Short mmCIF file of C-alpha atoms in Angstrom, two decimals:
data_model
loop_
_atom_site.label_atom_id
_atom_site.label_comp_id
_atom_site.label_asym_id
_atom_site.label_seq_id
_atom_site.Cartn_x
_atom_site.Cartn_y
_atom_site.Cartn_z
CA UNK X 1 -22.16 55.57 22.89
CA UNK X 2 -18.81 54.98 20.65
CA UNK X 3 -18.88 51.79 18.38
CA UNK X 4 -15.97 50.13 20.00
CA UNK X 5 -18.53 50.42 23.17
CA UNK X 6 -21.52 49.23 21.23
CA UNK X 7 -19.47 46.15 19.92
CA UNK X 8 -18.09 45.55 23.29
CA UNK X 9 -21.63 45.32 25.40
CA UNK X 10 -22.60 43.40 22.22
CA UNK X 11 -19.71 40.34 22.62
CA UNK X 12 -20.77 40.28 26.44
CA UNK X 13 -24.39 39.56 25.78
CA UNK X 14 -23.03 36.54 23.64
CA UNK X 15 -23.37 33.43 25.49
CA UNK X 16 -19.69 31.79 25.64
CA UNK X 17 -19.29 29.74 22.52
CA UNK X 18 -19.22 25.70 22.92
CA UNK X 19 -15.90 23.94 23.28
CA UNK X 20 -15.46 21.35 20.00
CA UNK X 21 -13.04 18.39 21.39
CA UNK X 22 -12.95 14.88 19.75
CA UNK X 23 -13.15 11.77 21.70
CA UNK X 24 -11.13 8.81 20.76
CA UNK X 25 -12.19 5.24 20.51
CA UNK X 26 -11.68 3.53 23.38
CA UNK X 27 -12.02 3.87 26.96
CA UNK X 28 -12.50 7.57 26.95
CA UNK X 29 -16.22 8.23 26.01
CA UNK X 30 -17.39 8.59 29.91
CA UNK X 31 -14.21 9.95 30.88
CA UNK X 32 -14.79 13.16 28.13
CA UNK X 33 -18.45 13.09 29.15
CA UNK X 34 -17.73 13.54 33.02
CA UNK X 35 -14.98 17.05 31.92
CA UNK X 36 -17.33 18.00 29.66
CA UNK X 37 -18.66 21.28 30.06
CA UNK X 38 -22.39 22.56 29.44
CA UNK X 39 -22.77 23.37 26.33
CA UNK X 40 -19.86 21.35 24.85
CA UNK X 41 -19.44 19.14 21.64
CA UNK X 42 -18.39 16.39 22.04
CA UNK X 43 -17.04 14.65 18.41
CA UNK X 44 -16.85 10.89 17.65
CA UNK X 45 -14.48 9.24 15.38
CA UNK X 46 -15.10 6.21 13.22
CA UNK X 47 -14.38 2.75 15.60
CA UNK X 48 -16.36 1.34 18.95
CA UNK X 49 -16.82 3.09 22.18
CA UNK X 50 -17.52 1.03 24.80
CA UNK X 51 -20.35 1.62 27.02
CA UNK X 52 -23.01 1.98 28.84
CA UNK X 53 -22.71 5.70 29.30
CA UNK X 54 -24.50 8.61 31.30
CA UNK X 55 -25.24 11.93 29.75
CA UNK X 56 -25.73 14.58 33.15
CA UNK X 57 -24.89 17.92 31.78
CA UNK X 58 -26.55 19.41 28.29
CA UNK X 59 -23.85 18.78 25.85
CA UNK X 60 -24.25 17.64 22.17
CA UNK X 61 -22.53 14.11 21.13
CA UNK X 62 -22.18 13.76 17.17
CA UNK X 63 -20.48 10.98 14.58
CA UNK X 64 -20.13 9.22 11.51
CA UNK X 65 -22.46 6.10 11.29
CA UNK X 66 -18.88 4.34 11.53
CA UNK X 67 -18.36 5.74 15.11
CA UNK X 68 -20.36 2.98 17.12
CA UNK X 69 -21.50 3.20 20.77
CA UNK X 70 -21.64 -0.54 22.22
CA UNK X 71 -23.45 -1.15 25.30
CA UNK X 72 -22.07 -4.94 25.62
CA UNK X 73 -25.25 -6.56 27.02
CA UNK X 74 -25.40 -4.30 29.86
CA UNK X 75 -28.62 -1.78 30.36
CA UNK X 76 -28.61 1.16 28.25
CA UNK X 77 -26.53 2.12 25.84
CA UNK X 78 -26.68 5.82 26.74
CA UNK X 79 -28.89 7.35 29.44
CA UNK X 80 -30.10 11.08 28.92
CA UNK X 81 -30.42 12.80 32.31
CA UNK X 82 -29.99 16.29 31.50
CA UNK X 83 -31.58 18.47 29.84
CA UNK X 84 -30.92 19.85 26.14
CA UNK X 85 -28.63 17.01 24.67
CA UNK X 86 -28.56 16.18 21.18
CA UNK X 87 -27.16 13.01 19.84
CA UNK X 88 -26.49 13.31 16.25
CA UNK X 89 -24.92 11.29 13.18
CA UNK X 90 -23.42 7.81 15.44
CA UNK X 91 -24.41 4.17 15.56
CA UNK X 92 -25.13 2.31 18.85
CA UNK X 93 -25.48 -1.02 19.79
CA UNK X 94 -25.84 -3.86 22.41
CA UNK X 95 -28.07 -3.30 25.21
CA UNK X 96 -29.05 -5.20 27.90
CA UNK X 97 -31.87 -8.07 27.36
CA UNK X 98 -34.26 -7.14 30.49
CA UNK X 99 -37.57 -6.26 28.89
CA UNK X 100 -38.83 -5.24 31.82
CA UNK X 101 -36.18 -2.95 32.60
CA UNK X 102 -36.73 -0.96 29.17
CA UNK X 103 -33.42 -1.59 28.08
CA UNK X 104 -32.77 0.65 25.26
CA UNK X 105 -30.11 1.75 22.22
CA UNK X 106 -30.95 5.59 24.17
CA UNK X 107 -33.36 6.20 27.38
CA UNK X 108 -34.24 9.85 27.61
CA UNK X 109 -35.33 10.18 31.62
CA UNK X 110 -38.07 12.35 33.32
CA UNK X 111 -36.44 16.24 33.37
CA UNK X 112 -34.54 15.26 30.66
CA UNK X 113 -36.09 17.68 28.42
CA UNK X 114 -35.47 18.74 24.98
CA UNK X 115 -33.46 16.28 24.08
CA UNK X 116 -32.30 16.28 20.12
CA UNK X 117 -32.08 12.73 18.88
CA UNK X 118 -30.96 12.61 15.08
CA UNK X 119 -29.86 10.67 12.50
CA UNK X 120 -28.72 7.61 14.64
CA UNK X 121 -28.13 4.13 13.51
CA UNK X 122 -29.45 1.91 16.07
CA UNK X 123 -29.09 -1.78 16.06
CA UNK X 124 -29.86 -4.70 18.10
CA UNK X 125 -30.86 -3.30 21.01
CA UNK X 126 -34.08 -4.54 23.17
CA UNK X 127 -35.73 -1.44 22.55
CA UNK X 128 -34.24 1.45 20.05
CA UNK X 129 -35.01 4.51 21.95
CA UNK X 130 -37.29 4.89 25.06
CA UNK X 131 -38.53 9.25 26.07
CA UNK X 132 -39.14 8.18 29.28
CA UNK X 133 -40.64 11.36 31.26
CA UNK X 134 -38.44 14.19 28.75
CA UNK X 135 -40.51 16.70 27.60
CA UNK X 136 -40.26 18.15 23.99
CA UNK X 137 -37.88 15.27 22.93
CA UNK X 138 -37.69 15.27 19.20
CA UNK X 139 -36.51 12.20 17.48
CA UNK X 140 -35.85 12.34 13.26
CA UNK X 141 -34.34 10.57 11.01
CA UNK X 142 -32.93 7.65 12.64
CA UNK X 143 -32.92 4.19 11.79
CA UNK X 144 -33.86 1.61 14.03
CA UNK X 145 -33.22 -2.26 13.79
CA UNK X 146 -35.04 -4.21 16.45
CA UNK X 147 -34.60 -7.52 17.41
CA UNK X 148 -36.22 -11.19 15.62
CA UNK X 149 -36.77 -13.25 18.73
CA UNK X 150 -38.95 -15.67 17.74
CA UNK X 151 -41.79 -14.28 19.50
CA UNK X 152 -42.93 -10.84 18.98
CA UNK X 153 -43.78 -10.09 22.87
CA UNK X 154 -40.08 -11.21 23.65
CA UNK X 155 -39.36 -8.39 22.03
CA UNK X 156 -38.56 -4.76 22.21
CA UNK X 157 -40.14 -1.27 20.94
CA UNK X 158 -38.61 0.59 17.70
CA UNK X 159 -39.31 3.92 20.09
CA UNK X 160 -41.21 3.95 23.31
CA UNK X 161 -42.69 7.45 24.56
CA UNK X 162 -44.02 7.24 28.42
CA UNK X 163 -45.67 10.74 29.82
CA UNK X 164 -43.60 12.74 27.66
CA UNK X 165 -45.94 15.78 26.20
CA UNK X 166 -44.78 17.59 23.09
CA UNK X 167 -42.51 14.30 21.72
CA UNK X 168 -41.84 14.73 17.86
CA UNK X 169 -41.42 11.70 16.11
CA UNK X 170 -40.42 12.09 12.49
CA UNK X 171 -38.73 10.67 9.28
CA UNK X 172 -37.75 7.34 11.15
CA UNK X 173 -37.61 4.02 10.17
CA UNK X 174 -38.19 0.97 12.20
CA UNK X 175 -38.03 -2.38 11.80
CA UNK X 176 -38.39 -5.71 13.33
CA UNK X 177 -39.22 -5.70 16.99
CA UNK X 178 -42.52 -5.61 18.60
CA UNK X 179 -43.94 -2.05 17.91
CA UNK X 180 -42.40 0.92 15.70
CA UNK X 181 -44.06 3.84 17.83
CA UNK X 182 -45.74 2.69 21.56
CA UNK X 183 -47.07 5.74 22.80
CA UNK X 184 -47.93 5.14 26.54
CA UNK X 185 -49.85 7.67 28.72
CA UNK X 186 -48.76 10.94 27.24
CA UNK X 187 -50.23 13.62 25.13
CA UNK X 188 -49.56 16.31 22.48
CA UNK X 189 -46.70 14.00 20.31
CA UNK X 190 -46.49 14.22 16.43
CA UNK X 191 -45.56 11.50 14.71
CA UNK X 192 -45.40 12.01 10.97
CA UNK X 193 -43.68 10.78 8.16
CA UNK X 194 -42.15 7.25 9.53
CA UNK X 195 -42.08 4.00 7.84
CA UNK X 196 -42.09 1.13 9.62
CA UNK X 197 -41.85 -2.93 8.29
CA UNK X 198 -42.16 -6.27 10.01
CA UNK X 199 -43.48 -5.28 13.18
CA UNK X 200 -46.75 -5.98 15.41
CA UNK X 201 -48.51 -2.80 15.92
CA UNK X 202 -46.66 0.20 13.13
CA UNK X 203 -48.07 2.64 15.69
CA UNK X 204 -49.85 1.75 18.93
CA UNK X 205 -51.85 4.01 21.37
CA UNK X 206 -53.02 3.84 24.82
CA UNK X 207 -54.12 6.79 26.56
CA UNK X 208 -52.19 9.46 24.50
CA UNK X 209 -54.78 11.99 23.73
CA UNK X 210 -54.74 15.48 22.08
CA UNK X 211 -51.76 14.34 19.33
CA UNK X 212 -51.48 13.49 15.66
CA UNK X 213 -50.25 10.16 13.78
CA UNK X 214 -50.31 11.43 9.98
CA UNK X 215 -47.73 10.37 6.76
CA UNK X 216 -46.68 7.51 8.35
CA UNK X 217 -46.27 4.21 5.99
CA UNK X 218 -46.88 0.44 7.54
CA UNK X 219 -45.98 -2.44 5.12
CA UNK X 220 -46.32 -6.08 6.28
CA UNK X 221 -46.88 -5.29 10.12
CA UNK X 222 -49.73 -7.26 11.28
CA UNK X 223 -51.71 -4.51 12.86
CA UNK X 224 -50.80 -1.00 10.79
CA UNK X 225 -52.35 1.73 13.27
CA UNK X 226 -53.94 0.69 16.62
CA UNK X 227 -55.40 3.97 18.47
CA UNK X 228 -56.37 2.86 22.10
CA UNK X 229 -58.03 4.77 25.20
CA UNK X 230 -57.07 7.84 23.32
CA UNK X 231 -59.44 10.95 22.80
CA UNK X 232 -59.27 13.58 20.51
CA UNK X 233 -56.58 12.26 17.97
CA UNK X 234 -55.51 12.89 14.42
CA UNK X 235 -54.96 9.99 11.97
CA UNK X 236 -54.36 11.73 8.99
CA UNK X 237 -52.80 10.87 5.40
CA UNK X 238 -51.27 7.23 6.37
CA UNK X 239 -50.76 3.96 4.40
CA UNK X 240 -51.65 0.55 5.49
CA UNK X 241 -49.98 -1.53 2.96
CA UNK X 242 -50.40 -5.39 3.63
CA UNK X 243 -50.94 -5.27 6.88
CA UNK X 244 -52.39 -8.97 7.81
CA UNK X 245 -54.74 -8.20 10.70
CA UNK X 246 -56.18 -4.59 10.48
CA UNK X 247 -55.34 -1.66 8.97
CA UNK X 248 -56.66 0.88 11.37
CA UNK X 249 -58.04 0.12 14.64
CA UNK X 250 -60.13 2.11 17.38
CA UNK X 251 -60.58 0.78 19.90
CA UNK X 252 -62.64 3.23 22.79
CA UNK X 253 -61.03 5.98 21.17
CA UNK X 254 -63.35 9.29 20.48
CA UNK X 255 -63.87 12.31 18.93
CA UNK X 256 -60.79 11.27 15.98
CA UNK X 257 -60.48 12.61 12.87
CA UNK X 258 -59.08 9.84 10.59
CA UNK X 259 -58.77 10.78 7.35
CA UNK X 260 -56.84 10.64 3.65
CA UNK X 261 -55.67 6.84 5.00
CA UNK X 262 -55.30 4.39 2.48
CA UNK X 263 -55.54 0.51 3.81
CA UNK X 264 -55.00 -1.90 1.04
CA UNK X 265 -54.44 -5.53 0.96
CA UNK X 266 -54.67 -6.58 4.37
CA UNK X 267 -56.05 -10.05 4.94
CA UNK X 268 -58.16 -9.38 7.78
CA UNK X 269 -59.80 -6.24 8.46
CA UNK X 270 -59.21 -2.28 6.74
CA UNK X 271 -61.28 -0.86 9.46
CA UNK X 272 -61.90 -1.82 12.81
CA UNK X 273 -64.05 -0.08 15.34
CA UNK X 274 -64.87 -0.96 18.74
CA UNK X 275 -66.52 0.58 21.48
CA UNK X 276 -65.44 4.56 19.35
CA UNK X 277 -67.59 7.39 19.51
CA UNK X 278 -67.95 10.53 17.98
CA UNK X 279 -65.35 9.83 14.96
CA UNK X 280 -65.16 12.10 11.90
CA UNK X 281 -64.14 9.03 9.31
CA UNK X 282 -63.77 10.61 6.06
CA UNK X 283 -61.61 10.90 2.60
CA UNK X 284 -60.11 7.11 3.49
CA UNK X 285 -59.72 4.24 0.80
CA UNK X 286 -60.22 0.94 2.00
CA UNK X 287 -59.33 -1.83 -0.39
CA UNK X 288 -58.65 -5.69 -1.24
CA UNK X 289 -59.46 -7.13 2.35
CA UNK X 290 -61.14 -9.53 3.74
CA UNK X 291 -63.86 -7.07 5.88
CA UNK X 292 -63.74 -3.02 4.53
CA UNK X 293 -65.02 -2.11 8.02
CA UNK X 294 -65.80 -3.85 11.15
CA UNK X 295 -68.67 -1.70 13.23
CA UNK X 296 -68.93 -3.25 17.00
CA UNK X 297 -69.26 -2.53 20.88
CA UNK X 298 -72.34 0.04 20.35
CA UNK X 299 -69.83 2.36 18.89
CA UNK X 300 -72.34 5.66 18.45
CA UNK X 301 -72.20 9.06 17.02
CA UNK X 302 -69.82 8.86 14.11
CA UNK X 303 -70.11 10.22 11.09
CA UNK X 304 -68.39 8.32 7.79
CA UNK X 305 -68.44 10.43 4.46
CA UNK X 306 -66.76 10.44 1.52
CA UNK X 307 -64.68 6.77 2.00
CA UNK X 308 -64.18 4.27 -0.79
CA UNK X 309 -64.78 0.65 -0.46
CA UNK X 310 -63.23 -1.45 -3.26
CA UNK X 311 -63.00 -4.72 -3.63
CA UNK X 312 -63.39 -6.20 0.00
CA UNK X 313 -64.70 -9.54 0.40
CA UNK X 314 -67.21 -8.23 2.95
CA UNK X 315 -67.72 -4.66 2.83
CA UNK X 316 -69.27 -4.36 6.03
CA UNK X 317 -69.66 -6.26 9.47
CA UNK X 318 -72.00 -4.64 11.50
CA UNK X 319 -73.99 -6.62 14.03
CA UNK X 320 -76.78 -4.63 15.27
CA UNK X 321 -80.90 -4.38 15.29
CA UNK X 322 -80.18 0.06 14.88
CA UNK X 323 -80.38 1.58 11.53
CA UNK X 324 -76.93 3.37 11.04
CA UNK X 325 -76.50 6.46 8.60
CA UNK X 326 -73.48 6.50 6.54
CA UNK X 327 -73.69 9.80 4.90
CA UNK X 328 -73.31 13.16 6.16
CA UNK X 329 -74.61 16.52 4.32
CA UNK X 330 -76.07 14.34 1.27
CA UNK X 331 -72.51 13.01 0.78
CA UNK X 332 -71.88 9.16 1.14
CA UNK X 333 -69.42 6.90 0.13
CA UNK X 334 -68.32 5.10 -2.78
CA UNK X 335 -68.56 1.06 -2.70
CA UNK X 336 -67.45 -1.06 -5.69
CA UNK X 337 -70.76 -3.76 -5.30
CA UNK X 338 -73.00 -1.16 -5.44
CA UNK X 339 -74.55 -1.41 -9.22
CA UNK X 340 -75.83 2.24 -9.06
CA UNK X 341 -76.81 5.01 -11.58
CA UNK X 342 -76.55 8.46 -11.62
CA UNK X 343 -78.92 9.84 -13.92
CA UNK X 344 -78.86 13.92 -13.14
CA UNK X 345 -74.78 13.37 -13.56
CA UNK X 346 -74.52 15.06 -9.58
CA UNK X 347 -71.97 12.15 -8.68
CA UNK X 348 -74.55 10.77 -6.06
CA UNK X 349 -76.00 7.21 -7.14
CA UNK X 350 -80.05 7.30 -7.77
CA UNK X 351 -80.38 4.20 -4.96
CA UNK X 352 -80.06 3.87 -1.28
CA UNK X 353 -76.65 1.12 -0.67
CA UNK X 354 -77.83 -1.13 2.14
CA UNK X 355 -74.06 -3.36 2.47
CA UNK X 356 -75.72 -6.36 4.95
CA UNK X 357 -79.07 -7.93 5.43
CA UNK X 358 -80.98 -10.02 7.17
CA UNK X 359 -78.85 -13.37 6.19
CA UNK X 360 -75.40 -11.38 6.62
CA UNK X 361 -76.51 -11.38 10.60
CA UNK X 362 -77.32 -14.91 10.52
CA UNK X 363 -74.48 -16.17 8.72
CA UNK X 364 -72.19 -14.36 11.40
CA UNK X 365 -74.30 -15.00 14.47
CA UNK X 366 -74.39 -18.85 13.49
CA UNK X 367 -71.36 -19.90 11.19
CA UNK X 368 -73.06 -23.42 10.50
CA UNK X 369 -75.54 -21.71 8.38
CA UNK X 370 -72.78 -20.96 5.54
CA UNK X 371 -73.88 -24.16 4.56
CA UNK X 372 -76.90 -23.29 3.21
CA UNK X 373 -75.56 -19.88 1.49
CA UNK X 374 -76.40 -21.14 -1.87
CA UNK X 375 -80.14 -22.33 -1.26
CA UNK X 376 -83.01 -21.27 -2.69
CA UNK X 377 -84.58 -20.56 0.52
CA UNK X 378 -82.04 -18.24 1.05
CA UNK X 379 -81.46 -16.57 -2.02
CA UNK X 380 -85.22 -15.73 -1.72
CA UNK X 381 -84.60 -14.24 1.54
CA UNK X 382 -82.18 -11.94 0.34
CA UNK X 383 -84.07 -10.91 -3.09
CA UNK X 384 -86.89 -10.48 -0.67
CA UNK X 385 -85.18 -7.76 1.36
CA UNK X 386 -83.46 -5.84 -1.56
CA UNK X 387 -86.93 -5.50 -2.93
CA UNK X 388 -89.42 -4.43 0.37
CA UNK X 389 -86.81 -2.75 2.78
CA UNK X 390 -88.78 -2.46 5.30
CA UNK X 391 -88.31 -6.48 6.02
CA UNK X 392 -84.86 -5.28 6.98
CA UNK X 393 -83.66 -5.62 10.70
CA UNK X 394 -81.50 -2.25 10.89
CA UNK X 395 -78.21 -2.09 9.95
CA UNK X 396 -75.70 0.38 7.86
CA UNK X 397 -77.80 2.67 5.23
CA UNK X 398 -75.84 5.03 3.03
CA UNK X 399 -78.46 6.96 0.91
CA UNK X 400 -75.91 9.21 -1.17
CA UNK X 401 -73.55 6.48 -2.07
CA UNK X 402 -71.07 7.96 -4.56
CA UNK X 403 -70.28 7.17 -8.01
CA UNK X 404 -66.86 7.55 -8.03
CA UNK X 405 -63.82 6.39 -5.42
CA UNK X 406 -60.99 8.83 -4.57
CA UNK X 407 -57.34 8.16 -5.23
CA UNK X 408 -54.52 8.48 -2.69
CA UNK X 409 -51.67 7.63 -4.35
CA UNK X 410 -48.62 5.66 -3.03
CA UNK X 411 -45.15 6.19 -4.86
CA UNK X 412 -43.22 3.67 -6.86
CA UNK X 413 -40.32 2.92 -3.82
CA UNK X 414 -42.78 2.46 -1.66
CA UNK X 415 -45.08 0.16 -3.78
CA UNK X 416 -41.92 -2.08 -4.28
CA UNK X 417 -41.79 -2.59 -0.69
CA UNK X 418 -45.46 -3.73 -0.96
CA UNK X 419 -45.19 -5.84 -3.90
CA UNK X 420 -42.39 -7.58 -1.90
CA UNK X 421 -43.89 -8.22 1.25
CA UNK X 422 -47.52 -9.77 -0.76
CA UNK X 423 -45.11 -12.25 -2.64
CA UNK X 424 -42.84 -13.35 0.74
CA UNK X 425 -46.64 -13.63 2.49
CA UNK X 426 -47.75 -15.68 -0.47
CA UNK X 427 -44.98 -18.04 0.46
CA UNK X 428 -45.63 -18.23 3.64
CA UNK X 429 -42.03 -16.90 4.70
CA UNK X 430 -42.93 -14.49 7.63
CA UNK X 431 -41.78 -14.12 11.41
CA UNK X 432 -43.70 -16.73 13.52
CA UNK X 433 -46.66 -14.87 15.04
CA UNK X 434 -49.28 -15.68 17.93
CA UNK X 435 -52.28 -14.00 17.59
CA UNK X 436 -52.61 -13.41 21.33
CA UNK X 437 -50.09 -11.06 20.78
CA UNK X 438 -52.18 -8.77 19.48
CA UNK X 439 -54.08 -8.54 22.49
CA UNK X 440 -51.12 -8.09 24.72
CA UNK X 441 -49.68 -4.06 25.56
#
């Protein structure tokens, strides 16, 4: 075979390169979409394209952040219904208002799949951008500003995934609206590395199993990281920064491995876990709130090692008659009440930690007894059971609690962001909020 053959068979094998054609603002966006060929790129210049448009062929749209798509109130901005499209660099804007209707800044539709969604600027739209049935979407870097109705449930989702396995979800950040990341029904997503601020739920789950929520930050959200109905999931590395109702929650989700999560300063709960089984809780720091850990719902067969509890008002709710053991392998966790000693220097205290006793179930069974916290009768009750265990009703035992806590560290942008949101709460300057919202998905 000559060269000039080789190089010749070589060219045909080469799959037609894309046509490059800029688009105007204007009128023209649809127009340029509908003579568009597959494959084509399609290039934005700075001003406002009015939409709503529909994407039907794979083609790749890209801009400055100056180039704006505006959907004027109507639907969604642009509607993905092809697969292989990639939307890259661009703003967009105005959708339509119909909650129900999942209007959205982008809507990424079943078959849809591999769509390429990067670097957007999306604004004021009910929800920023909705995977809808696509499969393998991957969504990165994009900034997305929901709306500030007054109530949160009026309100739209920073991104919304719906059965759509393999969805990648990183280096976004969201804020305002209802939730950052609702994952709905689908399975095998990665989300990792977001940061998301003033929002309900930072990331909320139902029935999205097999996937992985890691390196994401929450600040000032009222609910940080909410897994629901969802089996087999990784909650890995994340921060839960002033979060005002919990930190983490699990709520009948099993076999999880949450780990190397820091939850610090929210006013409610670090920890709560409801009707979860078989949980690997380990290497997490839960600090400064008002209950480390809320145990419920005959929640069975988990195993918590190596956590640090510092500084809650209540380390521990657990209201139960079983004896619970929180340490695994001869390795507990570290609590900041527990006044232990470590005499052979192996970093395991001397003493069994027992968090609760008998009074601690009273006291939450039947509030009306706070009243007599300070009593003699009671204090007696309580030196009573530190000093003959056995007088205990069950409850959480750790017998190797550890002398020292571990550090996950949070960097100094990030801490800013904290420090901010703990002096605006201290104000009391925060979105309205219903607590009944939290209960609504």
């Amino acid at each position: 075979m000559t060269l000039r053959l080789a190089l010749t068979l070589c060219l045909l094998a080469l799959p037609a390169l894309a046509d490059q054609r800029a688009v105007a603002p204007g009128t023209g966006l649809a127009a340029a979409i509908a003579g568009a060929a597959p494959g084509d790129v399609l290039l934005l210049q700075e001003g406002d394209y009015p939409g709503p448009v529909r994407i039907d062929r794979p083609l790749t749209l890209r801009g400055p952040r100056g180039a704006r798509v505006d959907g004027l109130g109507q639907g969604t901005v642009i509607t993905i219904a092809a697969p292989d499209v990639t939307l890259e660099g661009f703003s967009l804007t105005g959708s339509g208002n119909a909650n129900a209707d999942l209007d959205s800044g982008v809507k990424i539709l079943k078959g849809a799949d591999r769509a390429r969604i990067s670097g957007l600027l999306l604004q004021d739209n009910m929800h920023g951008i909705d995977v809808h049935g696509g499969r393998d979407a991957q969504v990165t870097g994009n900034v997305i500003e929901g709306r500030r109705n007054p109530r949160m449930n009026d309100r739209g989702n920073g991104i919304y995934i719906w059965n759509s396995p393999g969805t990648i979800v990183t280096g976004n950040s969201v804020r305002w609206g209802r939730d950052g990341i609702f994952s709905n029904t689908s399975r095998k997503g990665l989300y990792r590395g977001n940061l998301f601020r003033d929002l309900r739920f930072a990331v909320h789950y139902m029935y999205t199993h097999d996937s992985e929520v890691s390196d994401n930050i929450s600040i000032g959200n009222h609910l940080g990281f909410a897994i629901m109905f969802s089996d087999r999931v990784k909650v890995q590395g994340n921060r839960s920064l002033g979060d005002r109702e919990h930190g983490v929650m699990l709520n009948f989700a099993n076999s999880a491995d949450v780990s190397g999560n820091l939850v610090r300063g929210g006013t409610k709960k670090c920890l709560f876990i409801y009707n979860a089984h078989k949980n690997l809780i380990w290497g997490n720091r839960f600090e400064g709130c008002g209950i480390g850990i809320h145990f419920t719902a005959g929640s069975e067969r988990n195993v918590l090692t190596g956590n640090a509890f510092i500084g809650n008002a209540e380390q521990v709710k657990y209201v139960g008659t079983r004896l619970l053991e929180w340490s695994f392998k001869g390795r507990g966790n570290y609590w900041s009440d527990h006044p232990a000693f470590d005499l052979n220097g192996d970093g395991i205290a001397d003493s069994v930690f027992r968090p609760n006793d008998l009074m601690d179930h009273i006291l939450w069974s039947q509030p009306a007894a706070r009243l007599l916290t300070g009593a003699p009768s009671v204090q007696l009750i309580r030196w009573s059971q530190s000093n003959f265990p056995a007088t205990l009703p069950g409850g959480v035992v750790d017998s190797a609690p550890l002398m020292a806590p571990l550090s996950l560290p949070v960097s100094a942008d990030i801490a800013a962001m904290e420090a901010e949101v703990a002096g605006r709460w201290a104000k009391g300057k925060f979105d309205d909020f219903n607590p009944d919202d939290l209960g609504s998905h």
